[in-house]
Short mmCIF file of C-alpha atoms in Angstrom, two decimals:
data_model
loop_
_atom_site.label_atom_id
_atom_site.label_comp_id
_atom_site.label_asym_id
_atom_site.label_seq_id
_atom_site.Cartn_x
_atom_site.Cartn_y
_atom_site.Cartn_z
CA MET A 14 -27.10 1.51 -17.92
CA ALA A 15 -24.05 0.97 -15.77
CA TRP A 16 -22.83 3.48 -13.19
CA ASP A 17 -20.40 6.17 -14.33
CA ARG A 18 -17.39 7.33 -12.30
CA ASN A 19 -19.40 9.75 -10.20
CA GLN A 20 -22.17 7.26 -9.52
CA MET A 21 -19.60 4.69 -8.41
CA ALA A 22 -18.08 7.29 -6.07
CA GLU A 23 -21.53 8.22 -4.78
CA ARG A 24 -22.30 4.55 -4.10
CA ALA A 25 -18.96 4.12 -2.33
CA ALA A 26 -19.71 7.13 -0.11
CA GLN A 27 -22.70 5.23 1.28
CA GLU A 28 -20.22 2.77 2.80
CA LEU A 29 -18.75 5.42 5.08
CA GLN A 30 -20.15 5.82 8.55
CA ASP A 31 -20.44 8.93 10.64
CA GLY A 32 -17.28 9.55 12.67
CA TRP A 33 -14.98 7.43 10.50
CA TYR A 34 -11.37 8.23 9.64
CA VAL A 35 -10.92 7.29 5.99
CA ASN A 36 -8.16 7.10 3.40
CA LEU A 37 -9.10 7.71 -0.24
CA GLY A 38 -6.83 6.60 -3.08
CA ILE A 39 -6.06 8.44 -6.28
CA GLY A 40 -8.55 8.55 -9.19
CA ILE A 41 -12.24 7.66 -8.75
CA PRO A 42 -11.77 7.14 -4.96
CA THR A 43 -10.89 10.84 -4.63
CA LEU A 44 -14.38 11.69 -5.96
CA VAL A 45 -15.96 9.92 -2.98
CA ALA A 46 -15.23 13.01 -0.87
CA ASN A 47 -17.84 14.90 -2.94
CA TYR A 48 -20.64 12.61 -1.74
CA VAL A 49 -20.18 12.22 2.03
CA GLY A 50 -22.97 14.73 2.70
CA ASP A 51 -23.62 15.49 6.36
CA LYS A 52 -21.57 12.59 7.66
CA ASP A 53 -18.65 13.53 9.90
CA ILE A 54 -15.77 11.99 7.93
CA THR A 55 -12.10 12.81 8.50
CA LEU A 56 -9.86 12.16 5.52
CA GLN A 57 -6.32 10.97 6.05
CA SER A 58 -3.46 11.78 3.71
CA GLU A 59 -0.82 9.17 4.43
CA ASN A 60 2.17 11.48 4.03
CA GLY A 61 1.12 12.86 7.42
CA MET A 62 -2.23 14.59 7.84
CA LEU A 63 -5.72 14.02 9.19
CA GLY A 64 -8.46 16.41 8.15
CA MET A 65 -7.60 16.97 4.51
CA GLY A 66 -9.40 19.92 2.95
CA PRO A 67 -10.20 20.74 -0.69
CA PHE A 68 -7.79 22.08 -3.31
CA PRO A 69 -6.70 25.68 -2.62
CA PHE A 70 -7.92 28.70 -4.54
CA GLU A 71 -5.48 29.88 -7.17
CA GLY A 72 -2.70 31.90 -5.56
CA GLU A 73 -3.18 30.21 -2.18
CA GLU A 74 -1.17 27.06 -2.92
CA ASP A 75 1.33 26.15 -0.21
CA PRO A 76 4.30 23.95 -1.22
CA ASP A 77 4.41 22.64 2.37
CA LEU A 78 0.84 21.35 2.12
CA ILE A 79 0.27 18.46 -0.26
CA ASN A 80 -1.65 15.19 -0.28
CA ALA A 81 -0.35 11.70 -0.93
CA GLY A 82 -0.80 12.31 -4.68
CA LYS A 83 1.54 15.32 -4.28
CA GLN A 84 -1.30 17.71 -5.12
CA THR A 85 -1.65 21.03 -3.34
CA ILE A 86 -4.48 20.93 -0.78
CA THR A 87 -5.79 22.91 2.21
CA GLU A 88 -6.26 22.32 5.91
CA LEU A 89 -9.47 22.40 7.95
CA SER A 90 -10.20 23.48 11.52
CA ARG A 91 -9.85 19.82 12.57
CA THR A 92 -6.54 19.20 10.80
CA ALA A 93 -3.62 17.51 12.53
CA TYR A 94 -0.15 16.98 11.06
CA PHE A 95 2.33 14.25 11.98
CA ASP A 96 5.30 12.43 10.52
CA SER A 97 5.03 9.51 8.09
CA ALA A 98 6.03 6.87 10.66
CA THR A 99 3.16 8.02 12.90
CA SER A 100 0.87 8.16 9.89
CA PHE A 101 1.55 4.56 8.93
CA GLY A 102 1.41 3.62 12.59
CA MET A 103 -2.26 4.61 12.61
CA ILE A 104 -2.78 2.76 9.31
CA ARG A 105 -0.99 -0.44 10.41
CA GLY A 106 -2.56 -0.16 13.85
CA GLY A 107 -6.07 -0.37 12.43
CA LYS A 108 -7.13 3.14 13.46
CA ILE A 109 -8.22 4.09 9.93
CA ALA A 110 -11.73 2.68 9.52
CA ALA A 111 -11.64 2.26 5.76
CA ALA A 112 -9.58 2.73 2.63
CA ILE A 113 -11.21 3.17 -0.75
CA LEU A 114 -8.87 2.47 -3.62
CA GLY A 115 -8.67 1.48 -7.26
CA ALA A 116 -7.48 -1.89 -8.54
CA MET A 117 -6.29 -3.71 -11.63
CA GLU A 118 -7.55 -7.10 -10.43
CA VAL A 119 -9.42 -8.52 -7.44
CA ALA A 120 -9.73 -12.25 -6.79
CA GLU A 121 -12.68 -14.01 -5.20
CA ASN A 122 -10.62 -14.69 -2.05
CA GLY A 123 -9.99 -10.95 -1.60
CA ASP A 124 -6.52 -10.83 -3.13
CA LEU A 125 -5.79 -7.41 -4.59
CA ALA A 126 -3.41 -6.41 -7.40
CA ASN A 127 -2.98 -2.72 -8.10
CA TRP A 128 0.70 -1.81 -8.13
CA MET A 129 2.63 -3.46 -10.92
CA ILE A 130 2.37 -5.05 -14.34
CA PRO A 131 5.40 -7.25 -15.11
CA GLY A 132 7.29 -6.00 -18.14
CA LYS A 133 5.90 -2.49 -17.77
CA LEU A 134 7.43 0.43 -15.95
CA VAL A 135 7.04 -0.11 -12.22
CA LYS A 136 6.72 3.06 -10.20
CA GLY A 137 6.34 1.51 -6.78
CA MET A 138 3.62 0.57 -4.34
CA GLY A 139 3.75 3.76 -2.28
CA GLY A 140 1.49 3.25 0.72
CA ALA A 141 -0.93 0.80 -0.90
CA MET A 142 0.46 -2.37 0.72
CA ASP A 143 0.41 -0.77 4.17
CA LEU A 144 -3.13 0.50 3.72
CA VAL A 145 -4.68 -2.76 2.55
CA ALA A 146 -2.90 -4.71 5.30
CA GLY A 147 -3.79 -2.31 8.07
CA VAL A 148 -7.11 -0.50 7.73
CA GLY A 149 -10.43 -1.78 9.04
CA LYS A 150 -12.25 -2.18 5.74
CA VAL A 151 -10.84 -2.23 2.20
CA ILE A 152 -13.28 -1.08 -0.46
CA VAL A 153 -12.25 -1.27 -4.11
CA ILE A 154 -13.77 0.92 -6.81
CA MET A 155 -12.96 -0.16 -10.35
CA ASP A 156 -14.46 -0.89 -13.74
CA HIS A 157 -15.88 -4.38 -13.85
CA ALA A 158 -13.94 -5.25 -17.00
CA ASN A 159 -10.71 -3.99 -18.53
CA LYS A 160 -10.42 -2.18 -21.85
CA LYS A 161 -10.34 -5.49 -23.69
CA GLY A 162 -13.65 -6.45 -22.08
CA GLU A 163 -12.06 -9.03 -19.76
CA SER A 164 -13.28 -9.46 -16.19
CA LYS A 165 -11.25 -7.78 -13.45
CA LEU A 166 -13.04 -9.91 -10.85
CA LEU A 167 -11.05 -13.12 -11.11
CA LYS A 168 -10.78 -16.56 -9.59
CA GLU A 169 -7.10 -15.78 -8.97
CA CYS A 170 -5.08 -12.64 -9.62
CA THR A 171 -2.58 -12.89 -12.47
CA LEU A 172 -0.62 -9.75 -11.48
CA PRO A 173 1.72 -9.42 -8.48
CA LEU A 174 -0.32 -8.86 -5.33
CA THR A 175 -0.63 -5.72 -3.26
CA GLY A 176 -2.26 -7.69 -0.48
CA LYS A 177 -3.49 -11.23 0.14
CA GLY A 178 -7.12 -11.71 1.18
CA VAL A 179 -7.51 -8.03 2.02
CA VAL A 180 -10.54 -6.80 0.04
CA ASP A 181 -13.91 -6.61 1.78
CA ARG A 182 -16.18 -5.00 -0.81
CA ILE A 183 -15.92 -4.19 -4.52
CA ILE A 184 -17.92 -1.46 -6.24
CA THR A 185 -17.82 -1.67 -10.04
CA ASN A 186 -19.77 0.08 -12.75
CA LEU A 187 -22.13 -2.92 -12.72
CA GLY A 188 -22.78 -3.41 -9.02
CA VAL A 189 -21.60 -4.09 -5.48
CA PHE A 190 -19.90 -7.33 -4.43
CA ASP A 191 -18.69 -8.68 -1.10
CA VAL A 192 -15.82 -11.09 -0.60
CA VAL A 193 -17.32 -14.03 1.29
CA GLU A 194 -16.50 -17.67 1.93
CA GLY A 195 -16.45 -19.43 -1.44
CA GLY A 196 -16.57 -16.42 -3.75
CA LEU A 197 -18.11 -13.02 -4.37
CA LYS A 198 -21.59 -12.26 -3.20
CA LEU A 199 -23.65 -9.96 -5.42
CA VAL A 200 -25.00 -7.33 -3.04
CA GLU A 201 -26.52 -4.87 -5.45
CA MET A 202 -26.82 -4.29 -9.21
CA ALA A 203 -26.46 -0.88 -10.82
CA ASP A 204 -29.70 0.51 -12.23
CA GLY A 205 -30.63 -1.17 -15.47
CA VAL A 206 -27.89 -3.78 -15.30
CA THR A 207 -29.01 -7.39 -15.71
CA ARG A 208 -27.78 -10.44 -13.91
CA GLU A 209 -26.86 -11.90 -17.32
CA GLU A 210 -24.56 -8.96 -18.02
CA ILE A 211 -22.86 -9.40 -14.68
CA ASP A 212 -22.50 -13.16 -15.15
CA SER A 213 -21.01 -12.74 -18.62
CA LEU A 214 -18.43 -10.20 -17.41
CA THR A 215 -17.42 -11.96 -14.18
CA GLU A 216 -14.80 -14.70 -14.04
CA ALA A 217 -14.91 -15.00 -10.25
CA THR A 218 -17.39 -17.40 -8.61
CA LEU A 219 -20.61 -15.50 -7.91
CA ILE A 220 -22.66 -16.62 -4.99
CA ASN A 221 -26.50 -16.50 -5.12
CA MET B 2 30.69 23.20 20.68
CA GLY B 3 27.87 24.72 18.66
CA LYS B 4 25.64 22.95 16.15
CA ILE B 5 25.23 25.85 13.74
CA TYR B 6 27.28 25.89 10.55
CA ASN B 7 27.59 28.61 7.93
CA SER B 8 26.96 26.55 4.82
CA ALA B 9 25.76 23.15 3.69
CA ALA B 10 29.31 22.28 2.52
CA GLU B 11 30.73 23.19 5.91
CA ALA B 12 28.02 21.22 7.71
CA LEU B 13 28.82 18.11 5.67
CA ASP B 14 32.60 18.45 6.01
CA GLY B 15 34.17 15.19 7.20
CA LEU B 16 30.88 13.27 7.04
CA LEU B 17 30.81 12.12 3.42
CA PHE B 18 32.47 9.00 2.03
CA ASP B 19 32.00 6.84 -1.05
CA GLY B 20 29.60 3.92 -0.61
CA MET B 21 27.80 5.44 2.38
CA LEU B 22 24.13 5.05 3.30
CA ILE B 23 22.18 8.29 3.53
CA ALA B 24 18.62 8.65 4.86
CA ALA B 25 16.85 11.66 3.39
CA GLY B 26 13.63 13.32 4.55
CA GLY B 27 10.93 14.59 2.21
CA PHE B 28 7.87 13.37 0.35
CA GLY B 29 7.89 14.12 -3.36
CA LEU B 30 9.46 17.58 -3.48
CA CYS B 31 7.82 18.60 -0.20
CA GLY B 32 10.15 19.07 2.76
CA ILE B 33 13.30 17.95 0.99
CA PRO B 34 16.80 19.03 2.09
CA GLU B 35 17.53 20.98 -1.10
CA ASN B 36 20.70 22.66 0.11
CA LEU B 37 22.30 19.52 1.51
CA ILE B 38 21.52 17.54 -1.65
CA SER B 39 23.17 20.28 -3.68
CA ALA B 40 26.24 20.23 -1.42
CA ILE B 41 26.55 16.44 -1.78
CA LYS B 42 26.43 16.93 -5.54
CA ASP B 43 29.26 19.46 -5.31
CA ALA B 44 31.26 17.15 -3.03
CA GLY B 45 31.05 14.41 -5.67
CA THR B 46 30.61 11.56 -3.16
CA LYS B 47 29.94 8.36 -5.12
CA ASP B 48 28.26 4.95 -4.84
CA LEU B 49 25.65 6.28 -2.46
CA THR B 50 22.76 4.23 -1.16
CA VAL B 51 19.92 6.62 -0.44
CA ALA B 52 16.87 5.72 1.62
CA SER B 53 14.18 8.21 0.65
CA ASN B 54 10.49 7.76 -0.08
CA ASN B 55 10.92 9.26 -3.57
CA ALA B 56 13.80 10.09 -5.87
CA GLY B 57 12.98 13.69 -6.77
CA VAL B 58 12.38 14.82 -10.33
CA ASP B 59 14.94 15.02 -13.13
CA ASN B 60 16.49 18.34 -12.19
CA PHE B 61 15.42 18.84 -8.58
CA GLY B 62 15.64 17.01 -5.28
CA LEU B 63 17.53 13.73 -5.27
CA GLY B 64 17.21 13.72 -9.06
CA VAL B 65 20.31 15.93 -9.25
CA LEU B 66 22.41 13.17 -7.63
CA LEU B 67 21.07 10.69 -10.16
CA GLN B 68 22.06 12.93 -13.05
CA THR B 69 25.63 13.00 -11.76
CA ARG B 70 25.57 9.20 -11.27
CA GLN B 71 26.45 9.53 -7.58
CA VAL B 72 23.72 7.11 -6.49
CA LYS B 73 24.29 3.37 -6.65
CA LYS B 74 21.07 2.28 -4.98
CA MET B 75 17.74 3.79 -3.91
CA ILE B 76 15.48 2.44 -1.15
CA SER B 77 12.10 4.01 -1.97
CA SER B 78 8.37 3.37 -2.12
CA TYR B 79 7.51 5.33 -5.26
CA VAL B 80 9.75 6.67 -8.02
CA GLY B 81 7.32 7.54 -10.77
CA GLU B 82 8.24 11.16 -11.36
CA ASN B 83 11.77 10.80 -12.60
CA ASP B 84 12.71 9.87 -16.19
CA GLU B 85 16.46 9.74 -15.56
CA PHE B 86 15.86 7.43 -12.62
CA MET B 87 13.87 5.08 -14.85
CA ARG B 88 16.50 5.19 -17.59
CA GLN B 89 19.30 4.25 -15.17
CA TYR B 90 17.15 1.63 -13.47
CA LEU B 91 16.07 -0.07 -16.69
CA SER B 92 19.65 -0.08 -18.02
CA GLY B 93 20.86 -1.72 -14.80
CA GLU B 94 23.06 1.21 -13.73
CA LEU B 95 20.96 1.86 -10.64
CA GLU B 96 19.76 -0.60 -8.01
CA LEU B 97 16.31 -0.15 -6.57
CA GLU B 98 14.79 -1.66 -3.47
CA PHE B 99 11.06 -1.01 -3.24
CA ASN B 100 9.73 -0.74 0.29
CA PRO B 101 6.10 -0.17 1.19
CA GLN B 102 5.89 3.43 2.36
CA GLY B 103 4.97 2.65 5.96
CA THR B 104 7.58 -0.08 6.16
CA LEU B 105 10.21 2.38 4.96
CA ALA B 106 9.17 4.99 7.53
CA GLU B 107 9.13 2.39 10.30
CA ARG B 108 12.52 0.96 9.26
CA MET B 109 13.96 4.43 9.83
CA ARG B 110 12.07 5.11 13.05
CA ALA B 111 12.91 1.68 14.45
CA ALA B 112 16.64 2.04 13.78
CA GLY B 113 16.56 5.43 15.46
CA CYS B 114 15.01 3.77 18.48
CA GLY B 115 17.60 0.98 18.60
CA ILE B 116 15.26 -1.63 17.15
CA PRO B 117 17.08 -3.71 14.51
CA GLY B 118 13.97 -5.50 13.26
CA PHE B 119 10.21 -5.58 13.60
CA TYR B 120 7.31 -7.69 12.38
CA THR B 121 4.64 -6.21 10.15
CA LYS B 122 1.67 -7.58 8.23
CA THR B 123 2.36 -5.16 5.38
CA GLY B 124 3.40 -7.15 2.31
CA VAL B 125 2.55 -10.62 3.63
CA GLY B 126 1.86 -12.89 0.65
CA THR B 127 3.42 -10.46 -1.85
CA VAL B 128 6.85 -10.16 -3.51
CA ILE B 129 7.88 -7.96 -0.59
CA ALA B 130 7.77 -11.00 1.69
CA GLU B 131 10.14 -13.08 -0.46
CA GLY B 132 13.17 -14.22 1.54
CA LYS B 133 11.89 -12.69 4.77
CA GLU B 134 11.15 -14.52 7.99
CA VAL B 135 7.43 -15.08 8.60
CA LYS B 136 6.12 -15.34 12.15
CA ASN B 137 2.61 -15.99 13.30
CA PHE B 138 1.18 -13.93 16.15
CA ASN B 139 -2.35 -14.70 17.36
CA GLY B 140 -3.25 -16.47 14.15
CA GLN B 141 -1.95 -13.81 11.77
CA ASP B 142 1.26 -13.90 9.71
CA TYR B 143 3.79 -11.08 9.92
CA ILE B 144 7.11 -10.57 8.11
CA LEU B 145 10.38 -9.45 9.62
CA GLU B 146 11.65 -6.09 8.37
CA GLU B 147 15.00 -4.61 9.38
CA GLY B 148 15.84 -1.16 10.67
CA ILE B 149 17.74 1.23 8.40
CA PHE B 150 20.85 2.40 10.24
CA ALA B 151 22.17 5.24 8.10
CA ASP B 152 25.63 6.77 8.12
CA LEU B 153 24.10 10.19 7.65
CA SER B 154 20.65 11.77 7.87
CA ILE B 155 19.83 14.80 5.74
CA VAL B 156 16.70 16.58 6.83
CA LYS B 157 14.66 19.72 6.21
CA ALA B 158 12.77 21.47 9.02
CA TRP B 159 11.02 24.82 9.27
CA LYS B 160 12.70 26.18 12.40
CA ALA B 161 15.50 25.14 14.70
CA ASP B 162 16.88 26.68 17.82
CA ASP B 163 20.65 26.57 18.30
CA THR B 164 20.36 23.36 20.35
CA GLY B 165 18.72 21.59 17.39
CA ASN B 166 15.17 21.44 18.66
CA LEU B 167 13.06 21.30 15.50
CA VAL B 168 9.67 22.47 14.32
CA PHE B 169 8.30 21.30 10.99
CA ARG B 170 5.57 22.91 8.92
CA LYS B 171 2.39 21.18 7.70
CA THR B 172 2.95 18.10 5.51
CA ALA B 173 6.61 19.02 5.00
CA ARG B 174 7.21 17.03 8.20
CA ASN B 175 6.62 13.67 6.44
CA PHE B 176 9.75 11.46 6.49
CA ASN B 177 11.98 14.07 8.12
CA PRO B 178 11.66 13.00 11.77
CA PRO B 179 12.20 9.25 11.13
CA ALA B 180 15.03 10.02 8.69
CA ALA B 181 16.63 12.30 11.28
CA MET B 182 16.46 9.60 13.93
CA CYS B 183 18.12 6.77 11.99
CA GLY B 184 21.47 8.36 11.11
CA LYS B 185 24.75 8.19 13.03
CA VAL B 186 24.99 11.91 12.27
CA CYS B 187 22.05 14.14 11.39
CA VAL B 188 22.44 17.38 9.45
CA VAL B 189 19.39 19.62 9.26
CA GLU B 190 18.64 22.60 7.03
CA VAL B 191 15.99 25.03 8.18
CA GLU B 192 14.31 28.18 6.97
CA GLU B 193 14.99 29.97 10.20
CA ILE B 194 17.29 29.54 13.18
CA VAL B 195 15.71 31.04 16.28
CA PRO B 196 17.16 31.72 19.74
CA ARG B 197 16.81 29.00 22.34
CA GLY B 198 13.74 29.58 24.48
CA SER B 199 11.74 31.07 21.63
CA ILE B 200 10.06 27.75 20.76
CA ASP B 201 7.57 26.61 23.38
CA PRO B 202 9.08 23.33 24.69
CA ASP B 203 5.65 21.75 24.33
CA HIS B 204 5.66 22.59 20.62
CA ILE B 205 8.95 20.98 19.64
CA HIS B 206 8.38 18.22 17.06
CA LEU B 207 11.82 16.63 17.25
CA PRO B 208 14.16 17.25 20.19
CA GLY B 209 17.69 18.40 19.49
CA ILE B 210 19.24 15.18 20.75
CA TYR B 211 18.73 13.81 17.23
CA VAL B 212 20.32 16.83 15.53
CA HIS B 213 24.07 17.34 15.23
CA ARG B 214 24.56 20.09 12.68
CA ILE B 215 22.25 22.86 11.49
CA ILE B 216 22.32 25.31 8.62
CA GLN B 217 19.91 27.99 7.57
CA GLY B 218 19.22 27.63 3.84
CA GLU B 219 17.38 29.23 0.95
CA HIS B 220 14.52 27.04 -0.23
CA GLU B 221 12.96 27.01 -3.66
CA LYS B 222 10.14 24.71 -2.47
CA ARG B 223 9.01 23.60 -5.88
CA ILE B 224 5.39 22.38 -6.26
CA GLU B 225 5.05 19.04 -8.05
CA GLN B 226 1.29 18.96 -8.78
CA ARG B 227 -0.33 22.37 -8.62
CA THR B 228 -4.06 21.78 -8.15
CA VAL B 229 -6.57 24.54 -7.46
CA ARG B 230 -10.33 25.03 -7.32
CA GLN B 231 -12.37 27.83 -8.84
CA ARG B 232 -13.78 30.56 -6.65
CA GLU B 233 -17.55 30.50 -6.78
CA GLU B 234 -19.11 33.53 -8.44
CA ALA B 235 -20.17 36.12 -5.89
#
C-alpha cells in the first residue's frame, strides 16, 4: 500500500513549521494546504501576494486576484500584495522558508528537473528556477516511478535541470528521502511498503 | 504639460517604431494593458521585441500582436497558454528567450534603477547559465544577468492622479511596477483618473516620476482559470 496523492500531501504538511512562509507549486503540492492544521503558515503566490486564501465562492471571483497558476483565489486578513520584483526578491533573498513542488526527475546529489522535456513543447520555467535557488528548503513531492515504471530518483538527471544540488527532501508514494552526502537517505517508508519494493524502484544510491 | 491623453492611440503617438523593445506589465491576463496593446495592433508597428512574463492567449492580451505577426521576439518566463505563439515559435517565425520569472522581473527593475547587470544564483548549472559570466561570492556561484532597458513601457494600474502617481489593485500589480520603471517612456492605462491629492501619499505604489502618459481605459479583465469552491450547506 503506497501513499495516494492526499497522503503524500498530508505527509509533506508535516514538514512545515509554525510561523513559516511557504510557496506551494501546482498539482499535488497545492493539496498540502489542506493539511497544515493549526500551524500558522502563510502561503506565498509568487506573482505578488503573501497570505493566499482559498478559491472564491461562485460569483465572487475577482479577475485582479489570481495565484501563480492563474486561478482565481481570495485574500485573508493577513494578506499583503506587492510587485513581482519584490516577490522574487523575498524568494531569492531566502525569506521563504520552504517550497514544495513537483518534479520529473531528482538526482541523488539534489539536482532537480521539472521544466522541460527536449523534443516536446516547452512552456517555460516560470518561477521554478528562482524558487529552488532561493528558498530555505526545497521539498519535492512526486511519484516514485514514472508511468513506464522507471525510477524518478536517479543517479543523474537526464532532463535539463531546473536547479543544481537544490533538493533537500523528496516525498514519493513509497516514502521519504533526504539528499545527503553520497546519495539518498531513506527516512521513512509509506505504510505497507517494503524495503525491497523501494530498492527495486530506485536507481539512485540509497544509504542505510 | 499634462500627462493625461484622450485615447491609447493618442498616448502612443510618436513613440512607436519598427524593431523597438517594449516592456509590458501583467501576469497571465491579470493586470495587462489591454487598451495599449490594442492600439499597438492598430498602429501596425512591426518587428517588436516584447519583454512580458507571458504572451497572452490567442485572441486576448499580447496574443493579438502575435496574430498580426507584429512580434519578432518574446522575452518571457512562461508561454503555455497560447497556441498561435507555439505555432509561430515551432515554425521559427518567432524568437523566444526564456527567462526565469524572478530574473525577468529583476532585469526590468534593475534597468529602471540604472543597474545594467546583477548577479543571481537563479539558473546556475542550468541552460540559463550558458554563455553567462559566473562569479563566486562567499563560496557560492552566481551568474550575471543584464538589465532590460526598454524603449517603451506599457502598463496597467487601477488609479492614477494627473501627476502619474499610481495605485494598483491586488495581484494585478505583478510586473507592472518593474515594467514601468525600465522604459525610456512609460504609458499607463488606468481604470480611473483621480484628482491630485485624493490618493494618500503614503498609499502610492509607484510615484509619478516613472509615468509619462496616462489614459483612462475600458477593461474587459478576462479570467484565465476560473476556480471556485462550493458553499457549505447551511
